[in-house]
Amino acid sequence: MGEGQTFLSEETKTSLGDKRHLMIVVAEKDGEYLIVPVTTWHDELPFGIQDDSCILNKGDHSFIKHKSWLDFRFSKSVLAIDVLQGLLKGFLIRKEDLKPDLLKYIQGKTEISDRLPAKFKHFFEKVSDE
């Protein structure tokens, strides 16, 4: 478990019925995960509604069937143990891990998206060797 792990979220009610989102563990620090949801891209939505800083395409991950994007606005910091317990209890559904190059791509996009809340920037701060 850790960076690059993916899972389906708990079901949430939407106008189209109950839905789960693919969640990606983008970073790990001190027993906490930074998780970010993936959502389907909709070409008909007005410019600026969706964040085009991190686009994923069909085939980037086995669960992604359409052009999608990472919705950094809904990033969460969760304890690693809570994710593990959710998986064990069946609230969350494990999916395949990201390929290392896709994880690096996503991590790089956290720097250019203005939608990742500032409170999560510490996940990407490097520890000094001093």
N, CA and C of each residue as an Amber inpcrd file, in Angstrom:
protein
   390
   0.8380000  -1.1850000   0.0000000   0.0000000   0.0000000   0.0000000
   0.8800000   1.2450000   0.0000000   0.3390000   2.3380000  -0.4610000
   1.0670000   3.5900000  -0.4610000   0.8750000   4.3500000  -1.7490000
   1.8320000   5.1730000  -2.0700000   1.7460000   6.0070000  -3.2690000
   1.4610000   5.1590000  -4.4990000   0.5250000   5.6270000  -5.2950000
   0.1600000   4.9170000  -6.5160000  -0.9640000   3.9200000  -6.3400000
  -1.3660000   3.6730000  -5.0970000  -2.4770000   2.7620000  -4.8530000
  -3.7700000   3.4340000  -5.3030000  -4.7000000   2.6450000  -5.8180000
  -6.0030000   3.1810000  -6.2000000  -7.0910000   2.3190000  -5.5790000
  -8.2240000   2.9570000  -5.3480000  -9.3800000   2.2480000  -4.8150000
 -10.6330000   3.0340000  -5.1550000 -11.7640000   2.3530000  -5.1020000
 -13.0410000   3.0180000  -5.3000000 -13.5360000   3.5220000  -3.9550000
 -14.0430000   4.7370000  -3.9550000 -14.5470000   5.3650000  -2.7420000
 -15.8270000   4.6710000  -2.2810000 -16.2800000   5.0620000  -1.1020000
 -17.5950000   4.6260000  -0.6530000 -18.6300000   5.2310000  -1.6020000
 -19.7990000   4.6280000  -1.6760000 -20.8520000   5.1440000  -2.5430000
 -21.3500000   6.4960000  -2.0310000 -21.5550000   7.4140000  -2.9750000
 -22.1500000   8.7000000  -2.6510000 -23.3730000   8.8900000  -3.5270000
 -24.3450000   9.5900000  -3.0120000 -25.5730000   9.8570000  -3.7760000
 -25.3140000  10.9690000  -4.7690000 -25.7360000  10.7640000  -6.0080000
 -25.6490000  11.7910000  -7.0450000 -27.0020000  11.8730000  -7.7370000
 -27.1510000  12.8300000  -8.6120000 -28.4060000  12.9610000  -9.3550000
 -28.6390000  11.7560000 -10.2760000 -27.5810000  11.0190000 -10.5550000
 -27.6910000   9.8430000 -11.4160000 -27.7360000   8.5390000 -10.6180000
 -27.8490000   8.6510000  -9.2920000 -27.8660000   7.4610000  -8.4410000
 -26.5740000   7.3500000  -7.6430000 -26.4240000   6.2410000  -6.9440000
 -25.2270000   6.0230000  -6.1430000 -24.0270000   5.8170000  -7.0590000
 -22.9110000   6.3940000  -6.6590000 -21.7130000   6.3370000  -7.5030000
 -20.4680000   6.2230000  -6.6310000 -19.4570000   5.5680000  -7.1670000
 -18.1400000   5.4950000  -6.5320000 -17.1520000   6.1980000  -7.4490000
 -16.1320000   6.7940000  -6.8520000 -15.0870000   7.4490000  -7.6300000
 -13.7760000   6.7000000  -7.4350000 -12.9790000   6.6810000  -8.4880000
 -11.6330000   6.1600000  -8.3670000 -10.8180000   7.1690000  -7.5770000
 -10.1840000   6.7130000  -6.5150000  -9.3380000   7.5520000  -5.6840000
  -7.8930000   7.0990000  -5.8720000  -6.9960000   8.0770000  -5.9260000
  -5.5760000   7.7780000  -6.1190000  -4.7980000   8.2890000  -4.9160000
  -3.9460000   7.4260000  -4.3710000  -3.0210000   7.8680000  -3.3280000
  -1.8570000   8.5360000  -4.0620000  -1.8550000   9.8650000  -4.0290000
  -0.8810000  10.6510000  -4.7790000   0.4190000  10.8100000  -4.0010000
   0.3220000  10.8610000  -2.6670000   1.5130000  11.0330000  -1.8390000
   1.2700000  10.4080000  -0.4700000   2.3800000  10.0960000   0.2020000
   2.3260000   9.5160000   1.5380000   3.3680000  10.2140000   2.3950000
   2.9790000  10.5620000   3.6210000   3.9240000  11.1900000   4.5320000
   3.4720000  10.9380000   5.9640000   4.3660000  10.3860000   6.7590000
   4.1290000  10.1850000   8.1850000   2.8250000   9.4420000   8.4820000
   2.5490000   8.3870000   7.7340000   1.3660000   7.5770000   7.9850000
   0.0690000   8.1580000   7.4590000   0.1630000   9.2310000   6.6740000
  -1.0230000   9.8290000   6.0620000  -0.9160000   9.7340000   4.5570000
  -2.0510000   9.5910000   3.9200000  -2.1370000   9.5750000   2.4690000
  -2.8210000  10.8430000   1.9830000  -2.3290000  11.3760000   0.8800000
  -3.0400000  12.4090000   0.1450000  -3.7690000  11.6840000  -0.9690000
  -5.1010000  11.7000000  -0.9100000  -5.8870000  11.0160000  -1.9330000
  -6.6570000  12.0400000  -2.7560000  -6.7560000  11.7500000  -4.0550000
  -7.4040000  12.6580000  -4.9970000  -8.3930000  11.8540000  -5.8500000
  -9.6150000  12.3780000  -6.0170000 -10.6000000  11.6670000  -6.8420000
 -10.4070000  11.9340000  -8.3310000 -10.7690000  10.9390000  -9.1100000
 -10.7830000  11.0450000 -10.5720000 -12.2380000  11.1980000 -10.9920000
 -12.5000000  12.0840000 -11.9270000 -13.8520000  12.2760000 -12.4280000
 -13.8270000  12.3720000 -13.9510000 -14.9420000  12.0350000 -14.5590000
 -15.0460000  12.0460000 -16.0240000 -15.0360000  13.4680000 -16.5590000
 -14.3240000  13.6740000 -17.6400000 -14.2750000  14.9710000 -18.3300000
 -15.5300000  15.0990000 -19.1910000 -16.1440000  16.2840000 -19.1840000
 -17.3270000  16.5430000 -20.0060000 -17.0440000  17.7440000 -20.9000000
 -16.9050000  17.4960000 -22.2040000 -16.5730000  18.5610000 -23.1570000
 -17.6040000  19.6850000 -23.1800000 -18.8470000  19.3770000 -22.8470000
 -19.9080000  20.3810000 -22.9370000 -19.9200000  21.3770000 -21.7730000
 -19.1450000  21.1350000 -20.7400000 -19.1180000  22.0640000 -19.6100000
 -18.3400000  23.3300000 -19.9690000 -18.7310000  24.4700000 -19.4170000
 -18.0220000  25.7270000 -19.7020000 -16.5500000  25.6590000 -19.2620000
 -15.7230000  26.3980000 -19.9870000 -14.2920000  26.4570000 -19.6790000
 -14.0990000  26.9020000 -18.2320000 -13.1830000  26.2620000 -17.5480000
 -12.8380000  26.6440000 -16.1860000 -13.5490000  25.8480000 -15.1080000
 -14.6090000  25.1560000 -15.4660000 -15.3150000  24.3320000 -14.4810000
 -14.4410000  23.1370000 -14.1040000 -13.8140000  22.5510000 -15.1060000
 -12.9500000  21.3940000 -14.8960000 -11.4980000  21.8540000 -14.8960000
 -10.6610000  21.1250000 -14.1930000  -9.2350000  21.4430000 -14.1060000
  -8.4940000  20.6290000 -15.1640000  -7.9360000  21.3150000 -16.1490000
  -7.2440000  20.5870000 -17.2170000  -5.7550000  20.3910000 -16.9340000
  -5.3350000  20.6360000 -15.6970000  -3.9110000  20.4890000 -15.3810000
  -3.4770000  19.0310000 -15.2750000  -4.4160000  18.1070000 -15.0280000
  -4.0490000  16.6950000 -14.9100000  -5.1310000  15.8290000 -15.5530000
  -4.9560000  15.6130000 -16.8420000  -5.8960000  14.8110000 -17.6340000
  -5.4020000  13.3670000 -17.7100000  -6.3240000  12.4370000 -17.5460000
  -6.0380000  11.0200000 -17.7400000  -6.9120000  10.5300000 -18.8910000
  -6.3980000   9.5990000 -19.6460000  -7.1180000   9.0860000 -20.8030000
  -7.3780000   7.5940000 -20.6740000  -8.3390000   7.1380000 -21.4520000
  -8.6440000   5.7170000 -21.4960000  -7.3440000   4.9460000 -21.6890000
  -7.1490000   3.9360000 -20.8630000  -5.9460000   3.1210000 -20.9680000
  -4.8400000   3.5210000 -20.0080000  -4.9070000   4.7300000 -19.4520000
  -3.8930000   5.1230000 -18.4620000  -3.9850000   4.2310000 -17.2270000
  -5.1890000   3.7580000 -16.9280000  -5.4590000   2.8570000 -15.8050000
  -6.6470000   2.0030000 -16.2370000  -6.6900000   0.7710000 -15.8020000
  -7.7370000  -0.1440000 -16.2720000  -9.1480000   0.3270000 -15.9310000
  -9.3140000   1.1300000 -14.9010000 -10.6510000   1.5930000 -14.5210000
 -11.1020000   2.7880000 -15.3490000 -10.1690000   3.4870000 -15.9590000
 -10.5050000   4.7050000 -16.7020000 -10.9410000   4.3310000 -18.1140000
 -12.2100000   4.6220000 -18.4060000 -12.8130000   4.2510000 -19.6930000
 -13.0610000   5.4550000 -20.5960000 -12.9100000   6.6760000 -20.0330000
 -13.1590000   7.9120000 -20.7740000 -12.1140000   8.9390000 -20.3510000
 -11.9940000   9.9980000 -21.1340000 -11.1490000  11.1190000 -20.7420000
 -11.5900000  11.5550000 -19.3430000 -10.6320000  11.7270000 -18.4460000
 -10.9230000  12.0390000 -17.0510000  -9.9380000  13.0690000 -16.5330000
 -10.1910000  13.5640000 -15.3390000  -9.3090000  14.5530000 -14.7220000
  -9.2700000  14.3540000 -13.2210000  -8.1630000  14.7800000 -12.6200000
  -8.0480000  14.7240000 -11.1740000  -8.6310000  16.0040000 -10.5940000
  -9.5870000  15.8400000  -9.7020000 -10.2610000  16.9810000  -9.0920000
  -9.5600000  17.3180000  -7.7810000  -8.4700000  18.0750000  -7.9050000
  -7.6450000  18.4060000  -6.7470000  -8.4120000  19.1630000  -5.6710000
  -9.5110000  19.8240000  -6.0250000 -10.3060000  20.5560000  -5.0270000
 -10.8120000  19.6340000  -3.9310000 -11.0480000  18.3710000  -4.2850000
 -11.6060000  17.4260000  -3.3260000 -10.5590000  16.4640000  -2.7800000
  -9.2990000  16.8960000  -2.7870000  -8.2300000  16.1110000  -2.1810000
  -8.4940000  15.9710000  -0.6880000  -8.0300000  14.8620000  -0.1460000
  -8.1950000  14.6130000   1.2880000  -6.9060000  14.0360000   1.8420000
  -6.6770000  14.3280000   3.0950000  -5.6060000  13.6900000   3.8470000
  -6.2600000  12.6750000   4.7700000  -5.8820000  11.4220000   4.6300000
  -6.4640000  10.3660000   5.4580000  -5.3450000   9.5080000   6.0310000
  -5.6060000   8.9420000   7.1800000  -4.6310000   8.0350000   7.7690000
  -4.5570000   6.7600000   6.9310000  -3.3540000   6.2700000   6.7360000
  -3.1610000   5.0350000   5.9690000  -3.9630000   3.8960000   6.5860000
  -4.0170000   3.8410000   7.9210000  -4.7430000   2.7620000   8.6020000
  -6.2380000   2.8280000   8.2980000  -6.7790000   4.0350000   8.1060000
  -8.1980000   4.1650000   7.7780000  -8.4970000   3.6120000   6.3860000
  -7.5800000   3.8280000   5.4530000  -7.7580000   3.2500000   4.1110000
  -7.7120000   1.7240000   4.1990000  -6.7400000   1.2060000   4.9330000
  -6.6130000  -0.2440000   5.0900000  -7.8770000  -0.8350000   5.7120000
  -8.3820000  -0.1990000   6.7540000  -9.5990000  -0.7010000   7.3970000
 -10.7980000  -0.6300000   6.4500000 -10.8970000   0.4420000   5.6700000
 -11.9770000   0.5600000   4.6920000 -11.9240000  -0.5370000   3.6510000
 -10.7140000  -0.8920000   3.2370000 -10.5460000  -1.9850000   2.2700000
 -10.9220000  -3.3250000   2.8930000 -10.4710000  -3.5550000   4.1280000
 -10.7560000  -4.8200000   4.8000000 -12.2400000  -4.9940000   5.0860000
 -12.9260000  -3.9060000   5.3940000 -14.3560000  -3.9740000   5.7140000
 -15.2360000  -3.9110000   4.4660000 -14.6360000  -3.6450000   3.3030000
 -15.3940000  -3.6260000   2.0650000 -16.0580000  -2.2970000   1.7370000
 -15.7910000  -1.2570000   2.5280000 -16.3280000   0.0710000   2.2200000
 -15.6380000   0.6460000   0.9910000 -14.3590000   0.3240000   0.8690000
 -13.5500000   0.7530000  -0.2620000 -13.2080000  -0.4920000  -1.0770000
 -13.0330000  -0.3200000  -2.3730000 -12.7350000  -1.4550000  -3.2530000
 -11.3880000  -1.2190000  -3.9170000 -10.4680000  -2.1110000  -3.6740000
  -9.1040000  -1.9940000  -4.2020000  -9.0950000  -2.1560000  -5.7140000
  -8.3310000  -1.3070000  -6.3760000  -8.0910000  -1.4100000  -7.8130000
  -6.5890000  -1.4910000  -8.0260000  -6.1850000  -1.7150000  -9.2710000
  -4.7540000  -1.8860000  -9.5420000  -3.9840000  -0.5980000  -9.2590000
  -2.7430000  -0.7730000  -8.8580000  -1.8710000   0.3740000  -8.6040000
  -1.5210000   1.0690000  -9.9210000  -1.1740000   2.3390000  -9.8000000
  -0.7250000   3.0930000 -10.9740000   0.6500000   2.6090000 -11.3990000
   0.9250000   2.7380000 -12.6650000   2.2880000   2.5070000 -13.1430000
   3.1500000   3.6610000 -12.6300000   4.4130000   3.4010000 -12.3130000
   5.2800000   4.4450000 -11.7350000   5.3550000   5.7240000 -12.5690000
   5.3820000   5.6070000 -13.8980000   5.4750000   6.8220000 -14.7130000
   4.1940000   7.6520000 -14.6440000   3.0400000   7.0060000 -14.5050000
   1.7830000   7.7410000 -14.3620000   1.7270000   8.4370000 -13.0020000
   2.1960000   7.7740000 -11.9640000   2.2420000   8.4020000 -10.6390000
   3.1310000   9.6440000 -10.6740000   4.2880000   9.5530000 -11.3060000
   5.1920000  10.7150000 -11.3980000   4.5420000  11.8580000 -12.1790000
   3.8360000  11.5190000 -13.2480000   3.1030000  12.5200000 -14.0300000
   2.0930000  13.2530000 -13.1370000   1.3110000  12.4890000 -12.3830000
   0.2930000  13.0820000 -11.5090000   0.9390000  13.9260000 -10.4240000
   1.9870000  13.4220000  -9.8020000   2.6680000  14.1860000  -8.7560000
   3.2110000  15.4990000  -9.3130000   3.7210000  15.4810000 -10.5330000
   4.2070000  16.7030000 -11.1610000   3.0950000  17.7020000 -11.4130000
   1.9070000  17.2170000 -11.7020000   0.7700000  18.1000000 -11.9750000
   0.2520000  18.7760000 -10.7110000   0.5510000  18.2150000  -9.5320000
   0.1180000  18.8760000  -8.2960000   0.7690000  20.2490000  -8.1700000
   1.9370000  20.4150000  -8.7750000   2.6560000  21.6930000  -8.6910000
   2.0430000  22.7590000  -9.5860000   1.3890000  22.3660000 -10.6690000
   0.8640000  23.3820000 -11.5790000  -0.6310000  23.6410000 -11.3970000
  -1.3290000  22.7310000 -10.7120000  -2.7520000  22.9630000 -10.4820000
  -2.9170000  23.9910000  -9.3720000  -3.7530000  24.9900000  -9.6280000
  -4.0320000  25.9790000  -8.5820000  -5.2040000  25.5320000  -7.7130000
  -5.6640000  24.3120000  -7.9170000  -6.8230000  23.8190000  -7.1660000
  -6.4650000  22.8810000  -6.0240000  -5.2040000  22.4860000  -5.9180000
  -4.8010000  21.6800000  -4.7690000  -4.7190000  22.6120000  -3.5630000
  -5.5340000  22.3670000  -2.5290000  -5.4900000  23.2440000  -1.3610000
  -4.0830000  23.3440000  -0.7650000  -3.7260000  24.5510000  -0.3650000
  -2.3780000  24.8180000   0.1660000  -2.0340000  23.9340000   1.3510000
  -3.0490000  23.5410000   2.1230000  -2.7920000  22.7280000   3.3120000
  -2.2100000  21.3510000   2.9780000  -2.2380000  20.9760000   1.6910000
  -1.6930000  19.6800000   1.2920000  -0.3170000  19.7820000   0.6350000
   0.2090000  20.9700000   0.4780000   1.5150000  21.1540000  -0.1750000
   2.6450000  20.4720000   0.6090000   2.4610000  20.3130000   1.9240000
   3.5170000  19.6970000   2.7500000   3.8200000  18.2560000   2.3310000
   2.8950000  17.6150000   1.6520000   3.1430000  16.2500000   1.1890000
   4.2890000  16.2020000   0.1820000   4.5800000  17.3320000  -0.4410000
   5.5950000  17.3660000  -1.4940000   6.8570000  18.1100000  -1.1000000
   6.9350000  18.5480000   0.1530000   8.1430000  19.2200000   0.6270000
   9.2210000  18.1710000   0.8600000  10.4000000  18.4640000   0.3820000
  11.5250000  17.5510000   0.5380000  12.1680000  17.7610000   1.9010000
  12.6220000  16.6720000   2.4970000  13.3090000  16.7460000   3.7770000
  14.7670000  17.0770000   3.5140000  15.2870000  18.0340000   4.2500000
  16.6810000  18.4490000   4.0970000  17.6150000  17.3710000   4.6340000
  18.7750000  17.2210000   4.0010000  19.7690000  16.2400000   4.4400000
  20.7280000  16.8160000   5.4730000  20.4590000  18.0030000   5.9580000
  21.3850000  18.6550000   6.8980000  21.4080000  17.9710000   8.2380000
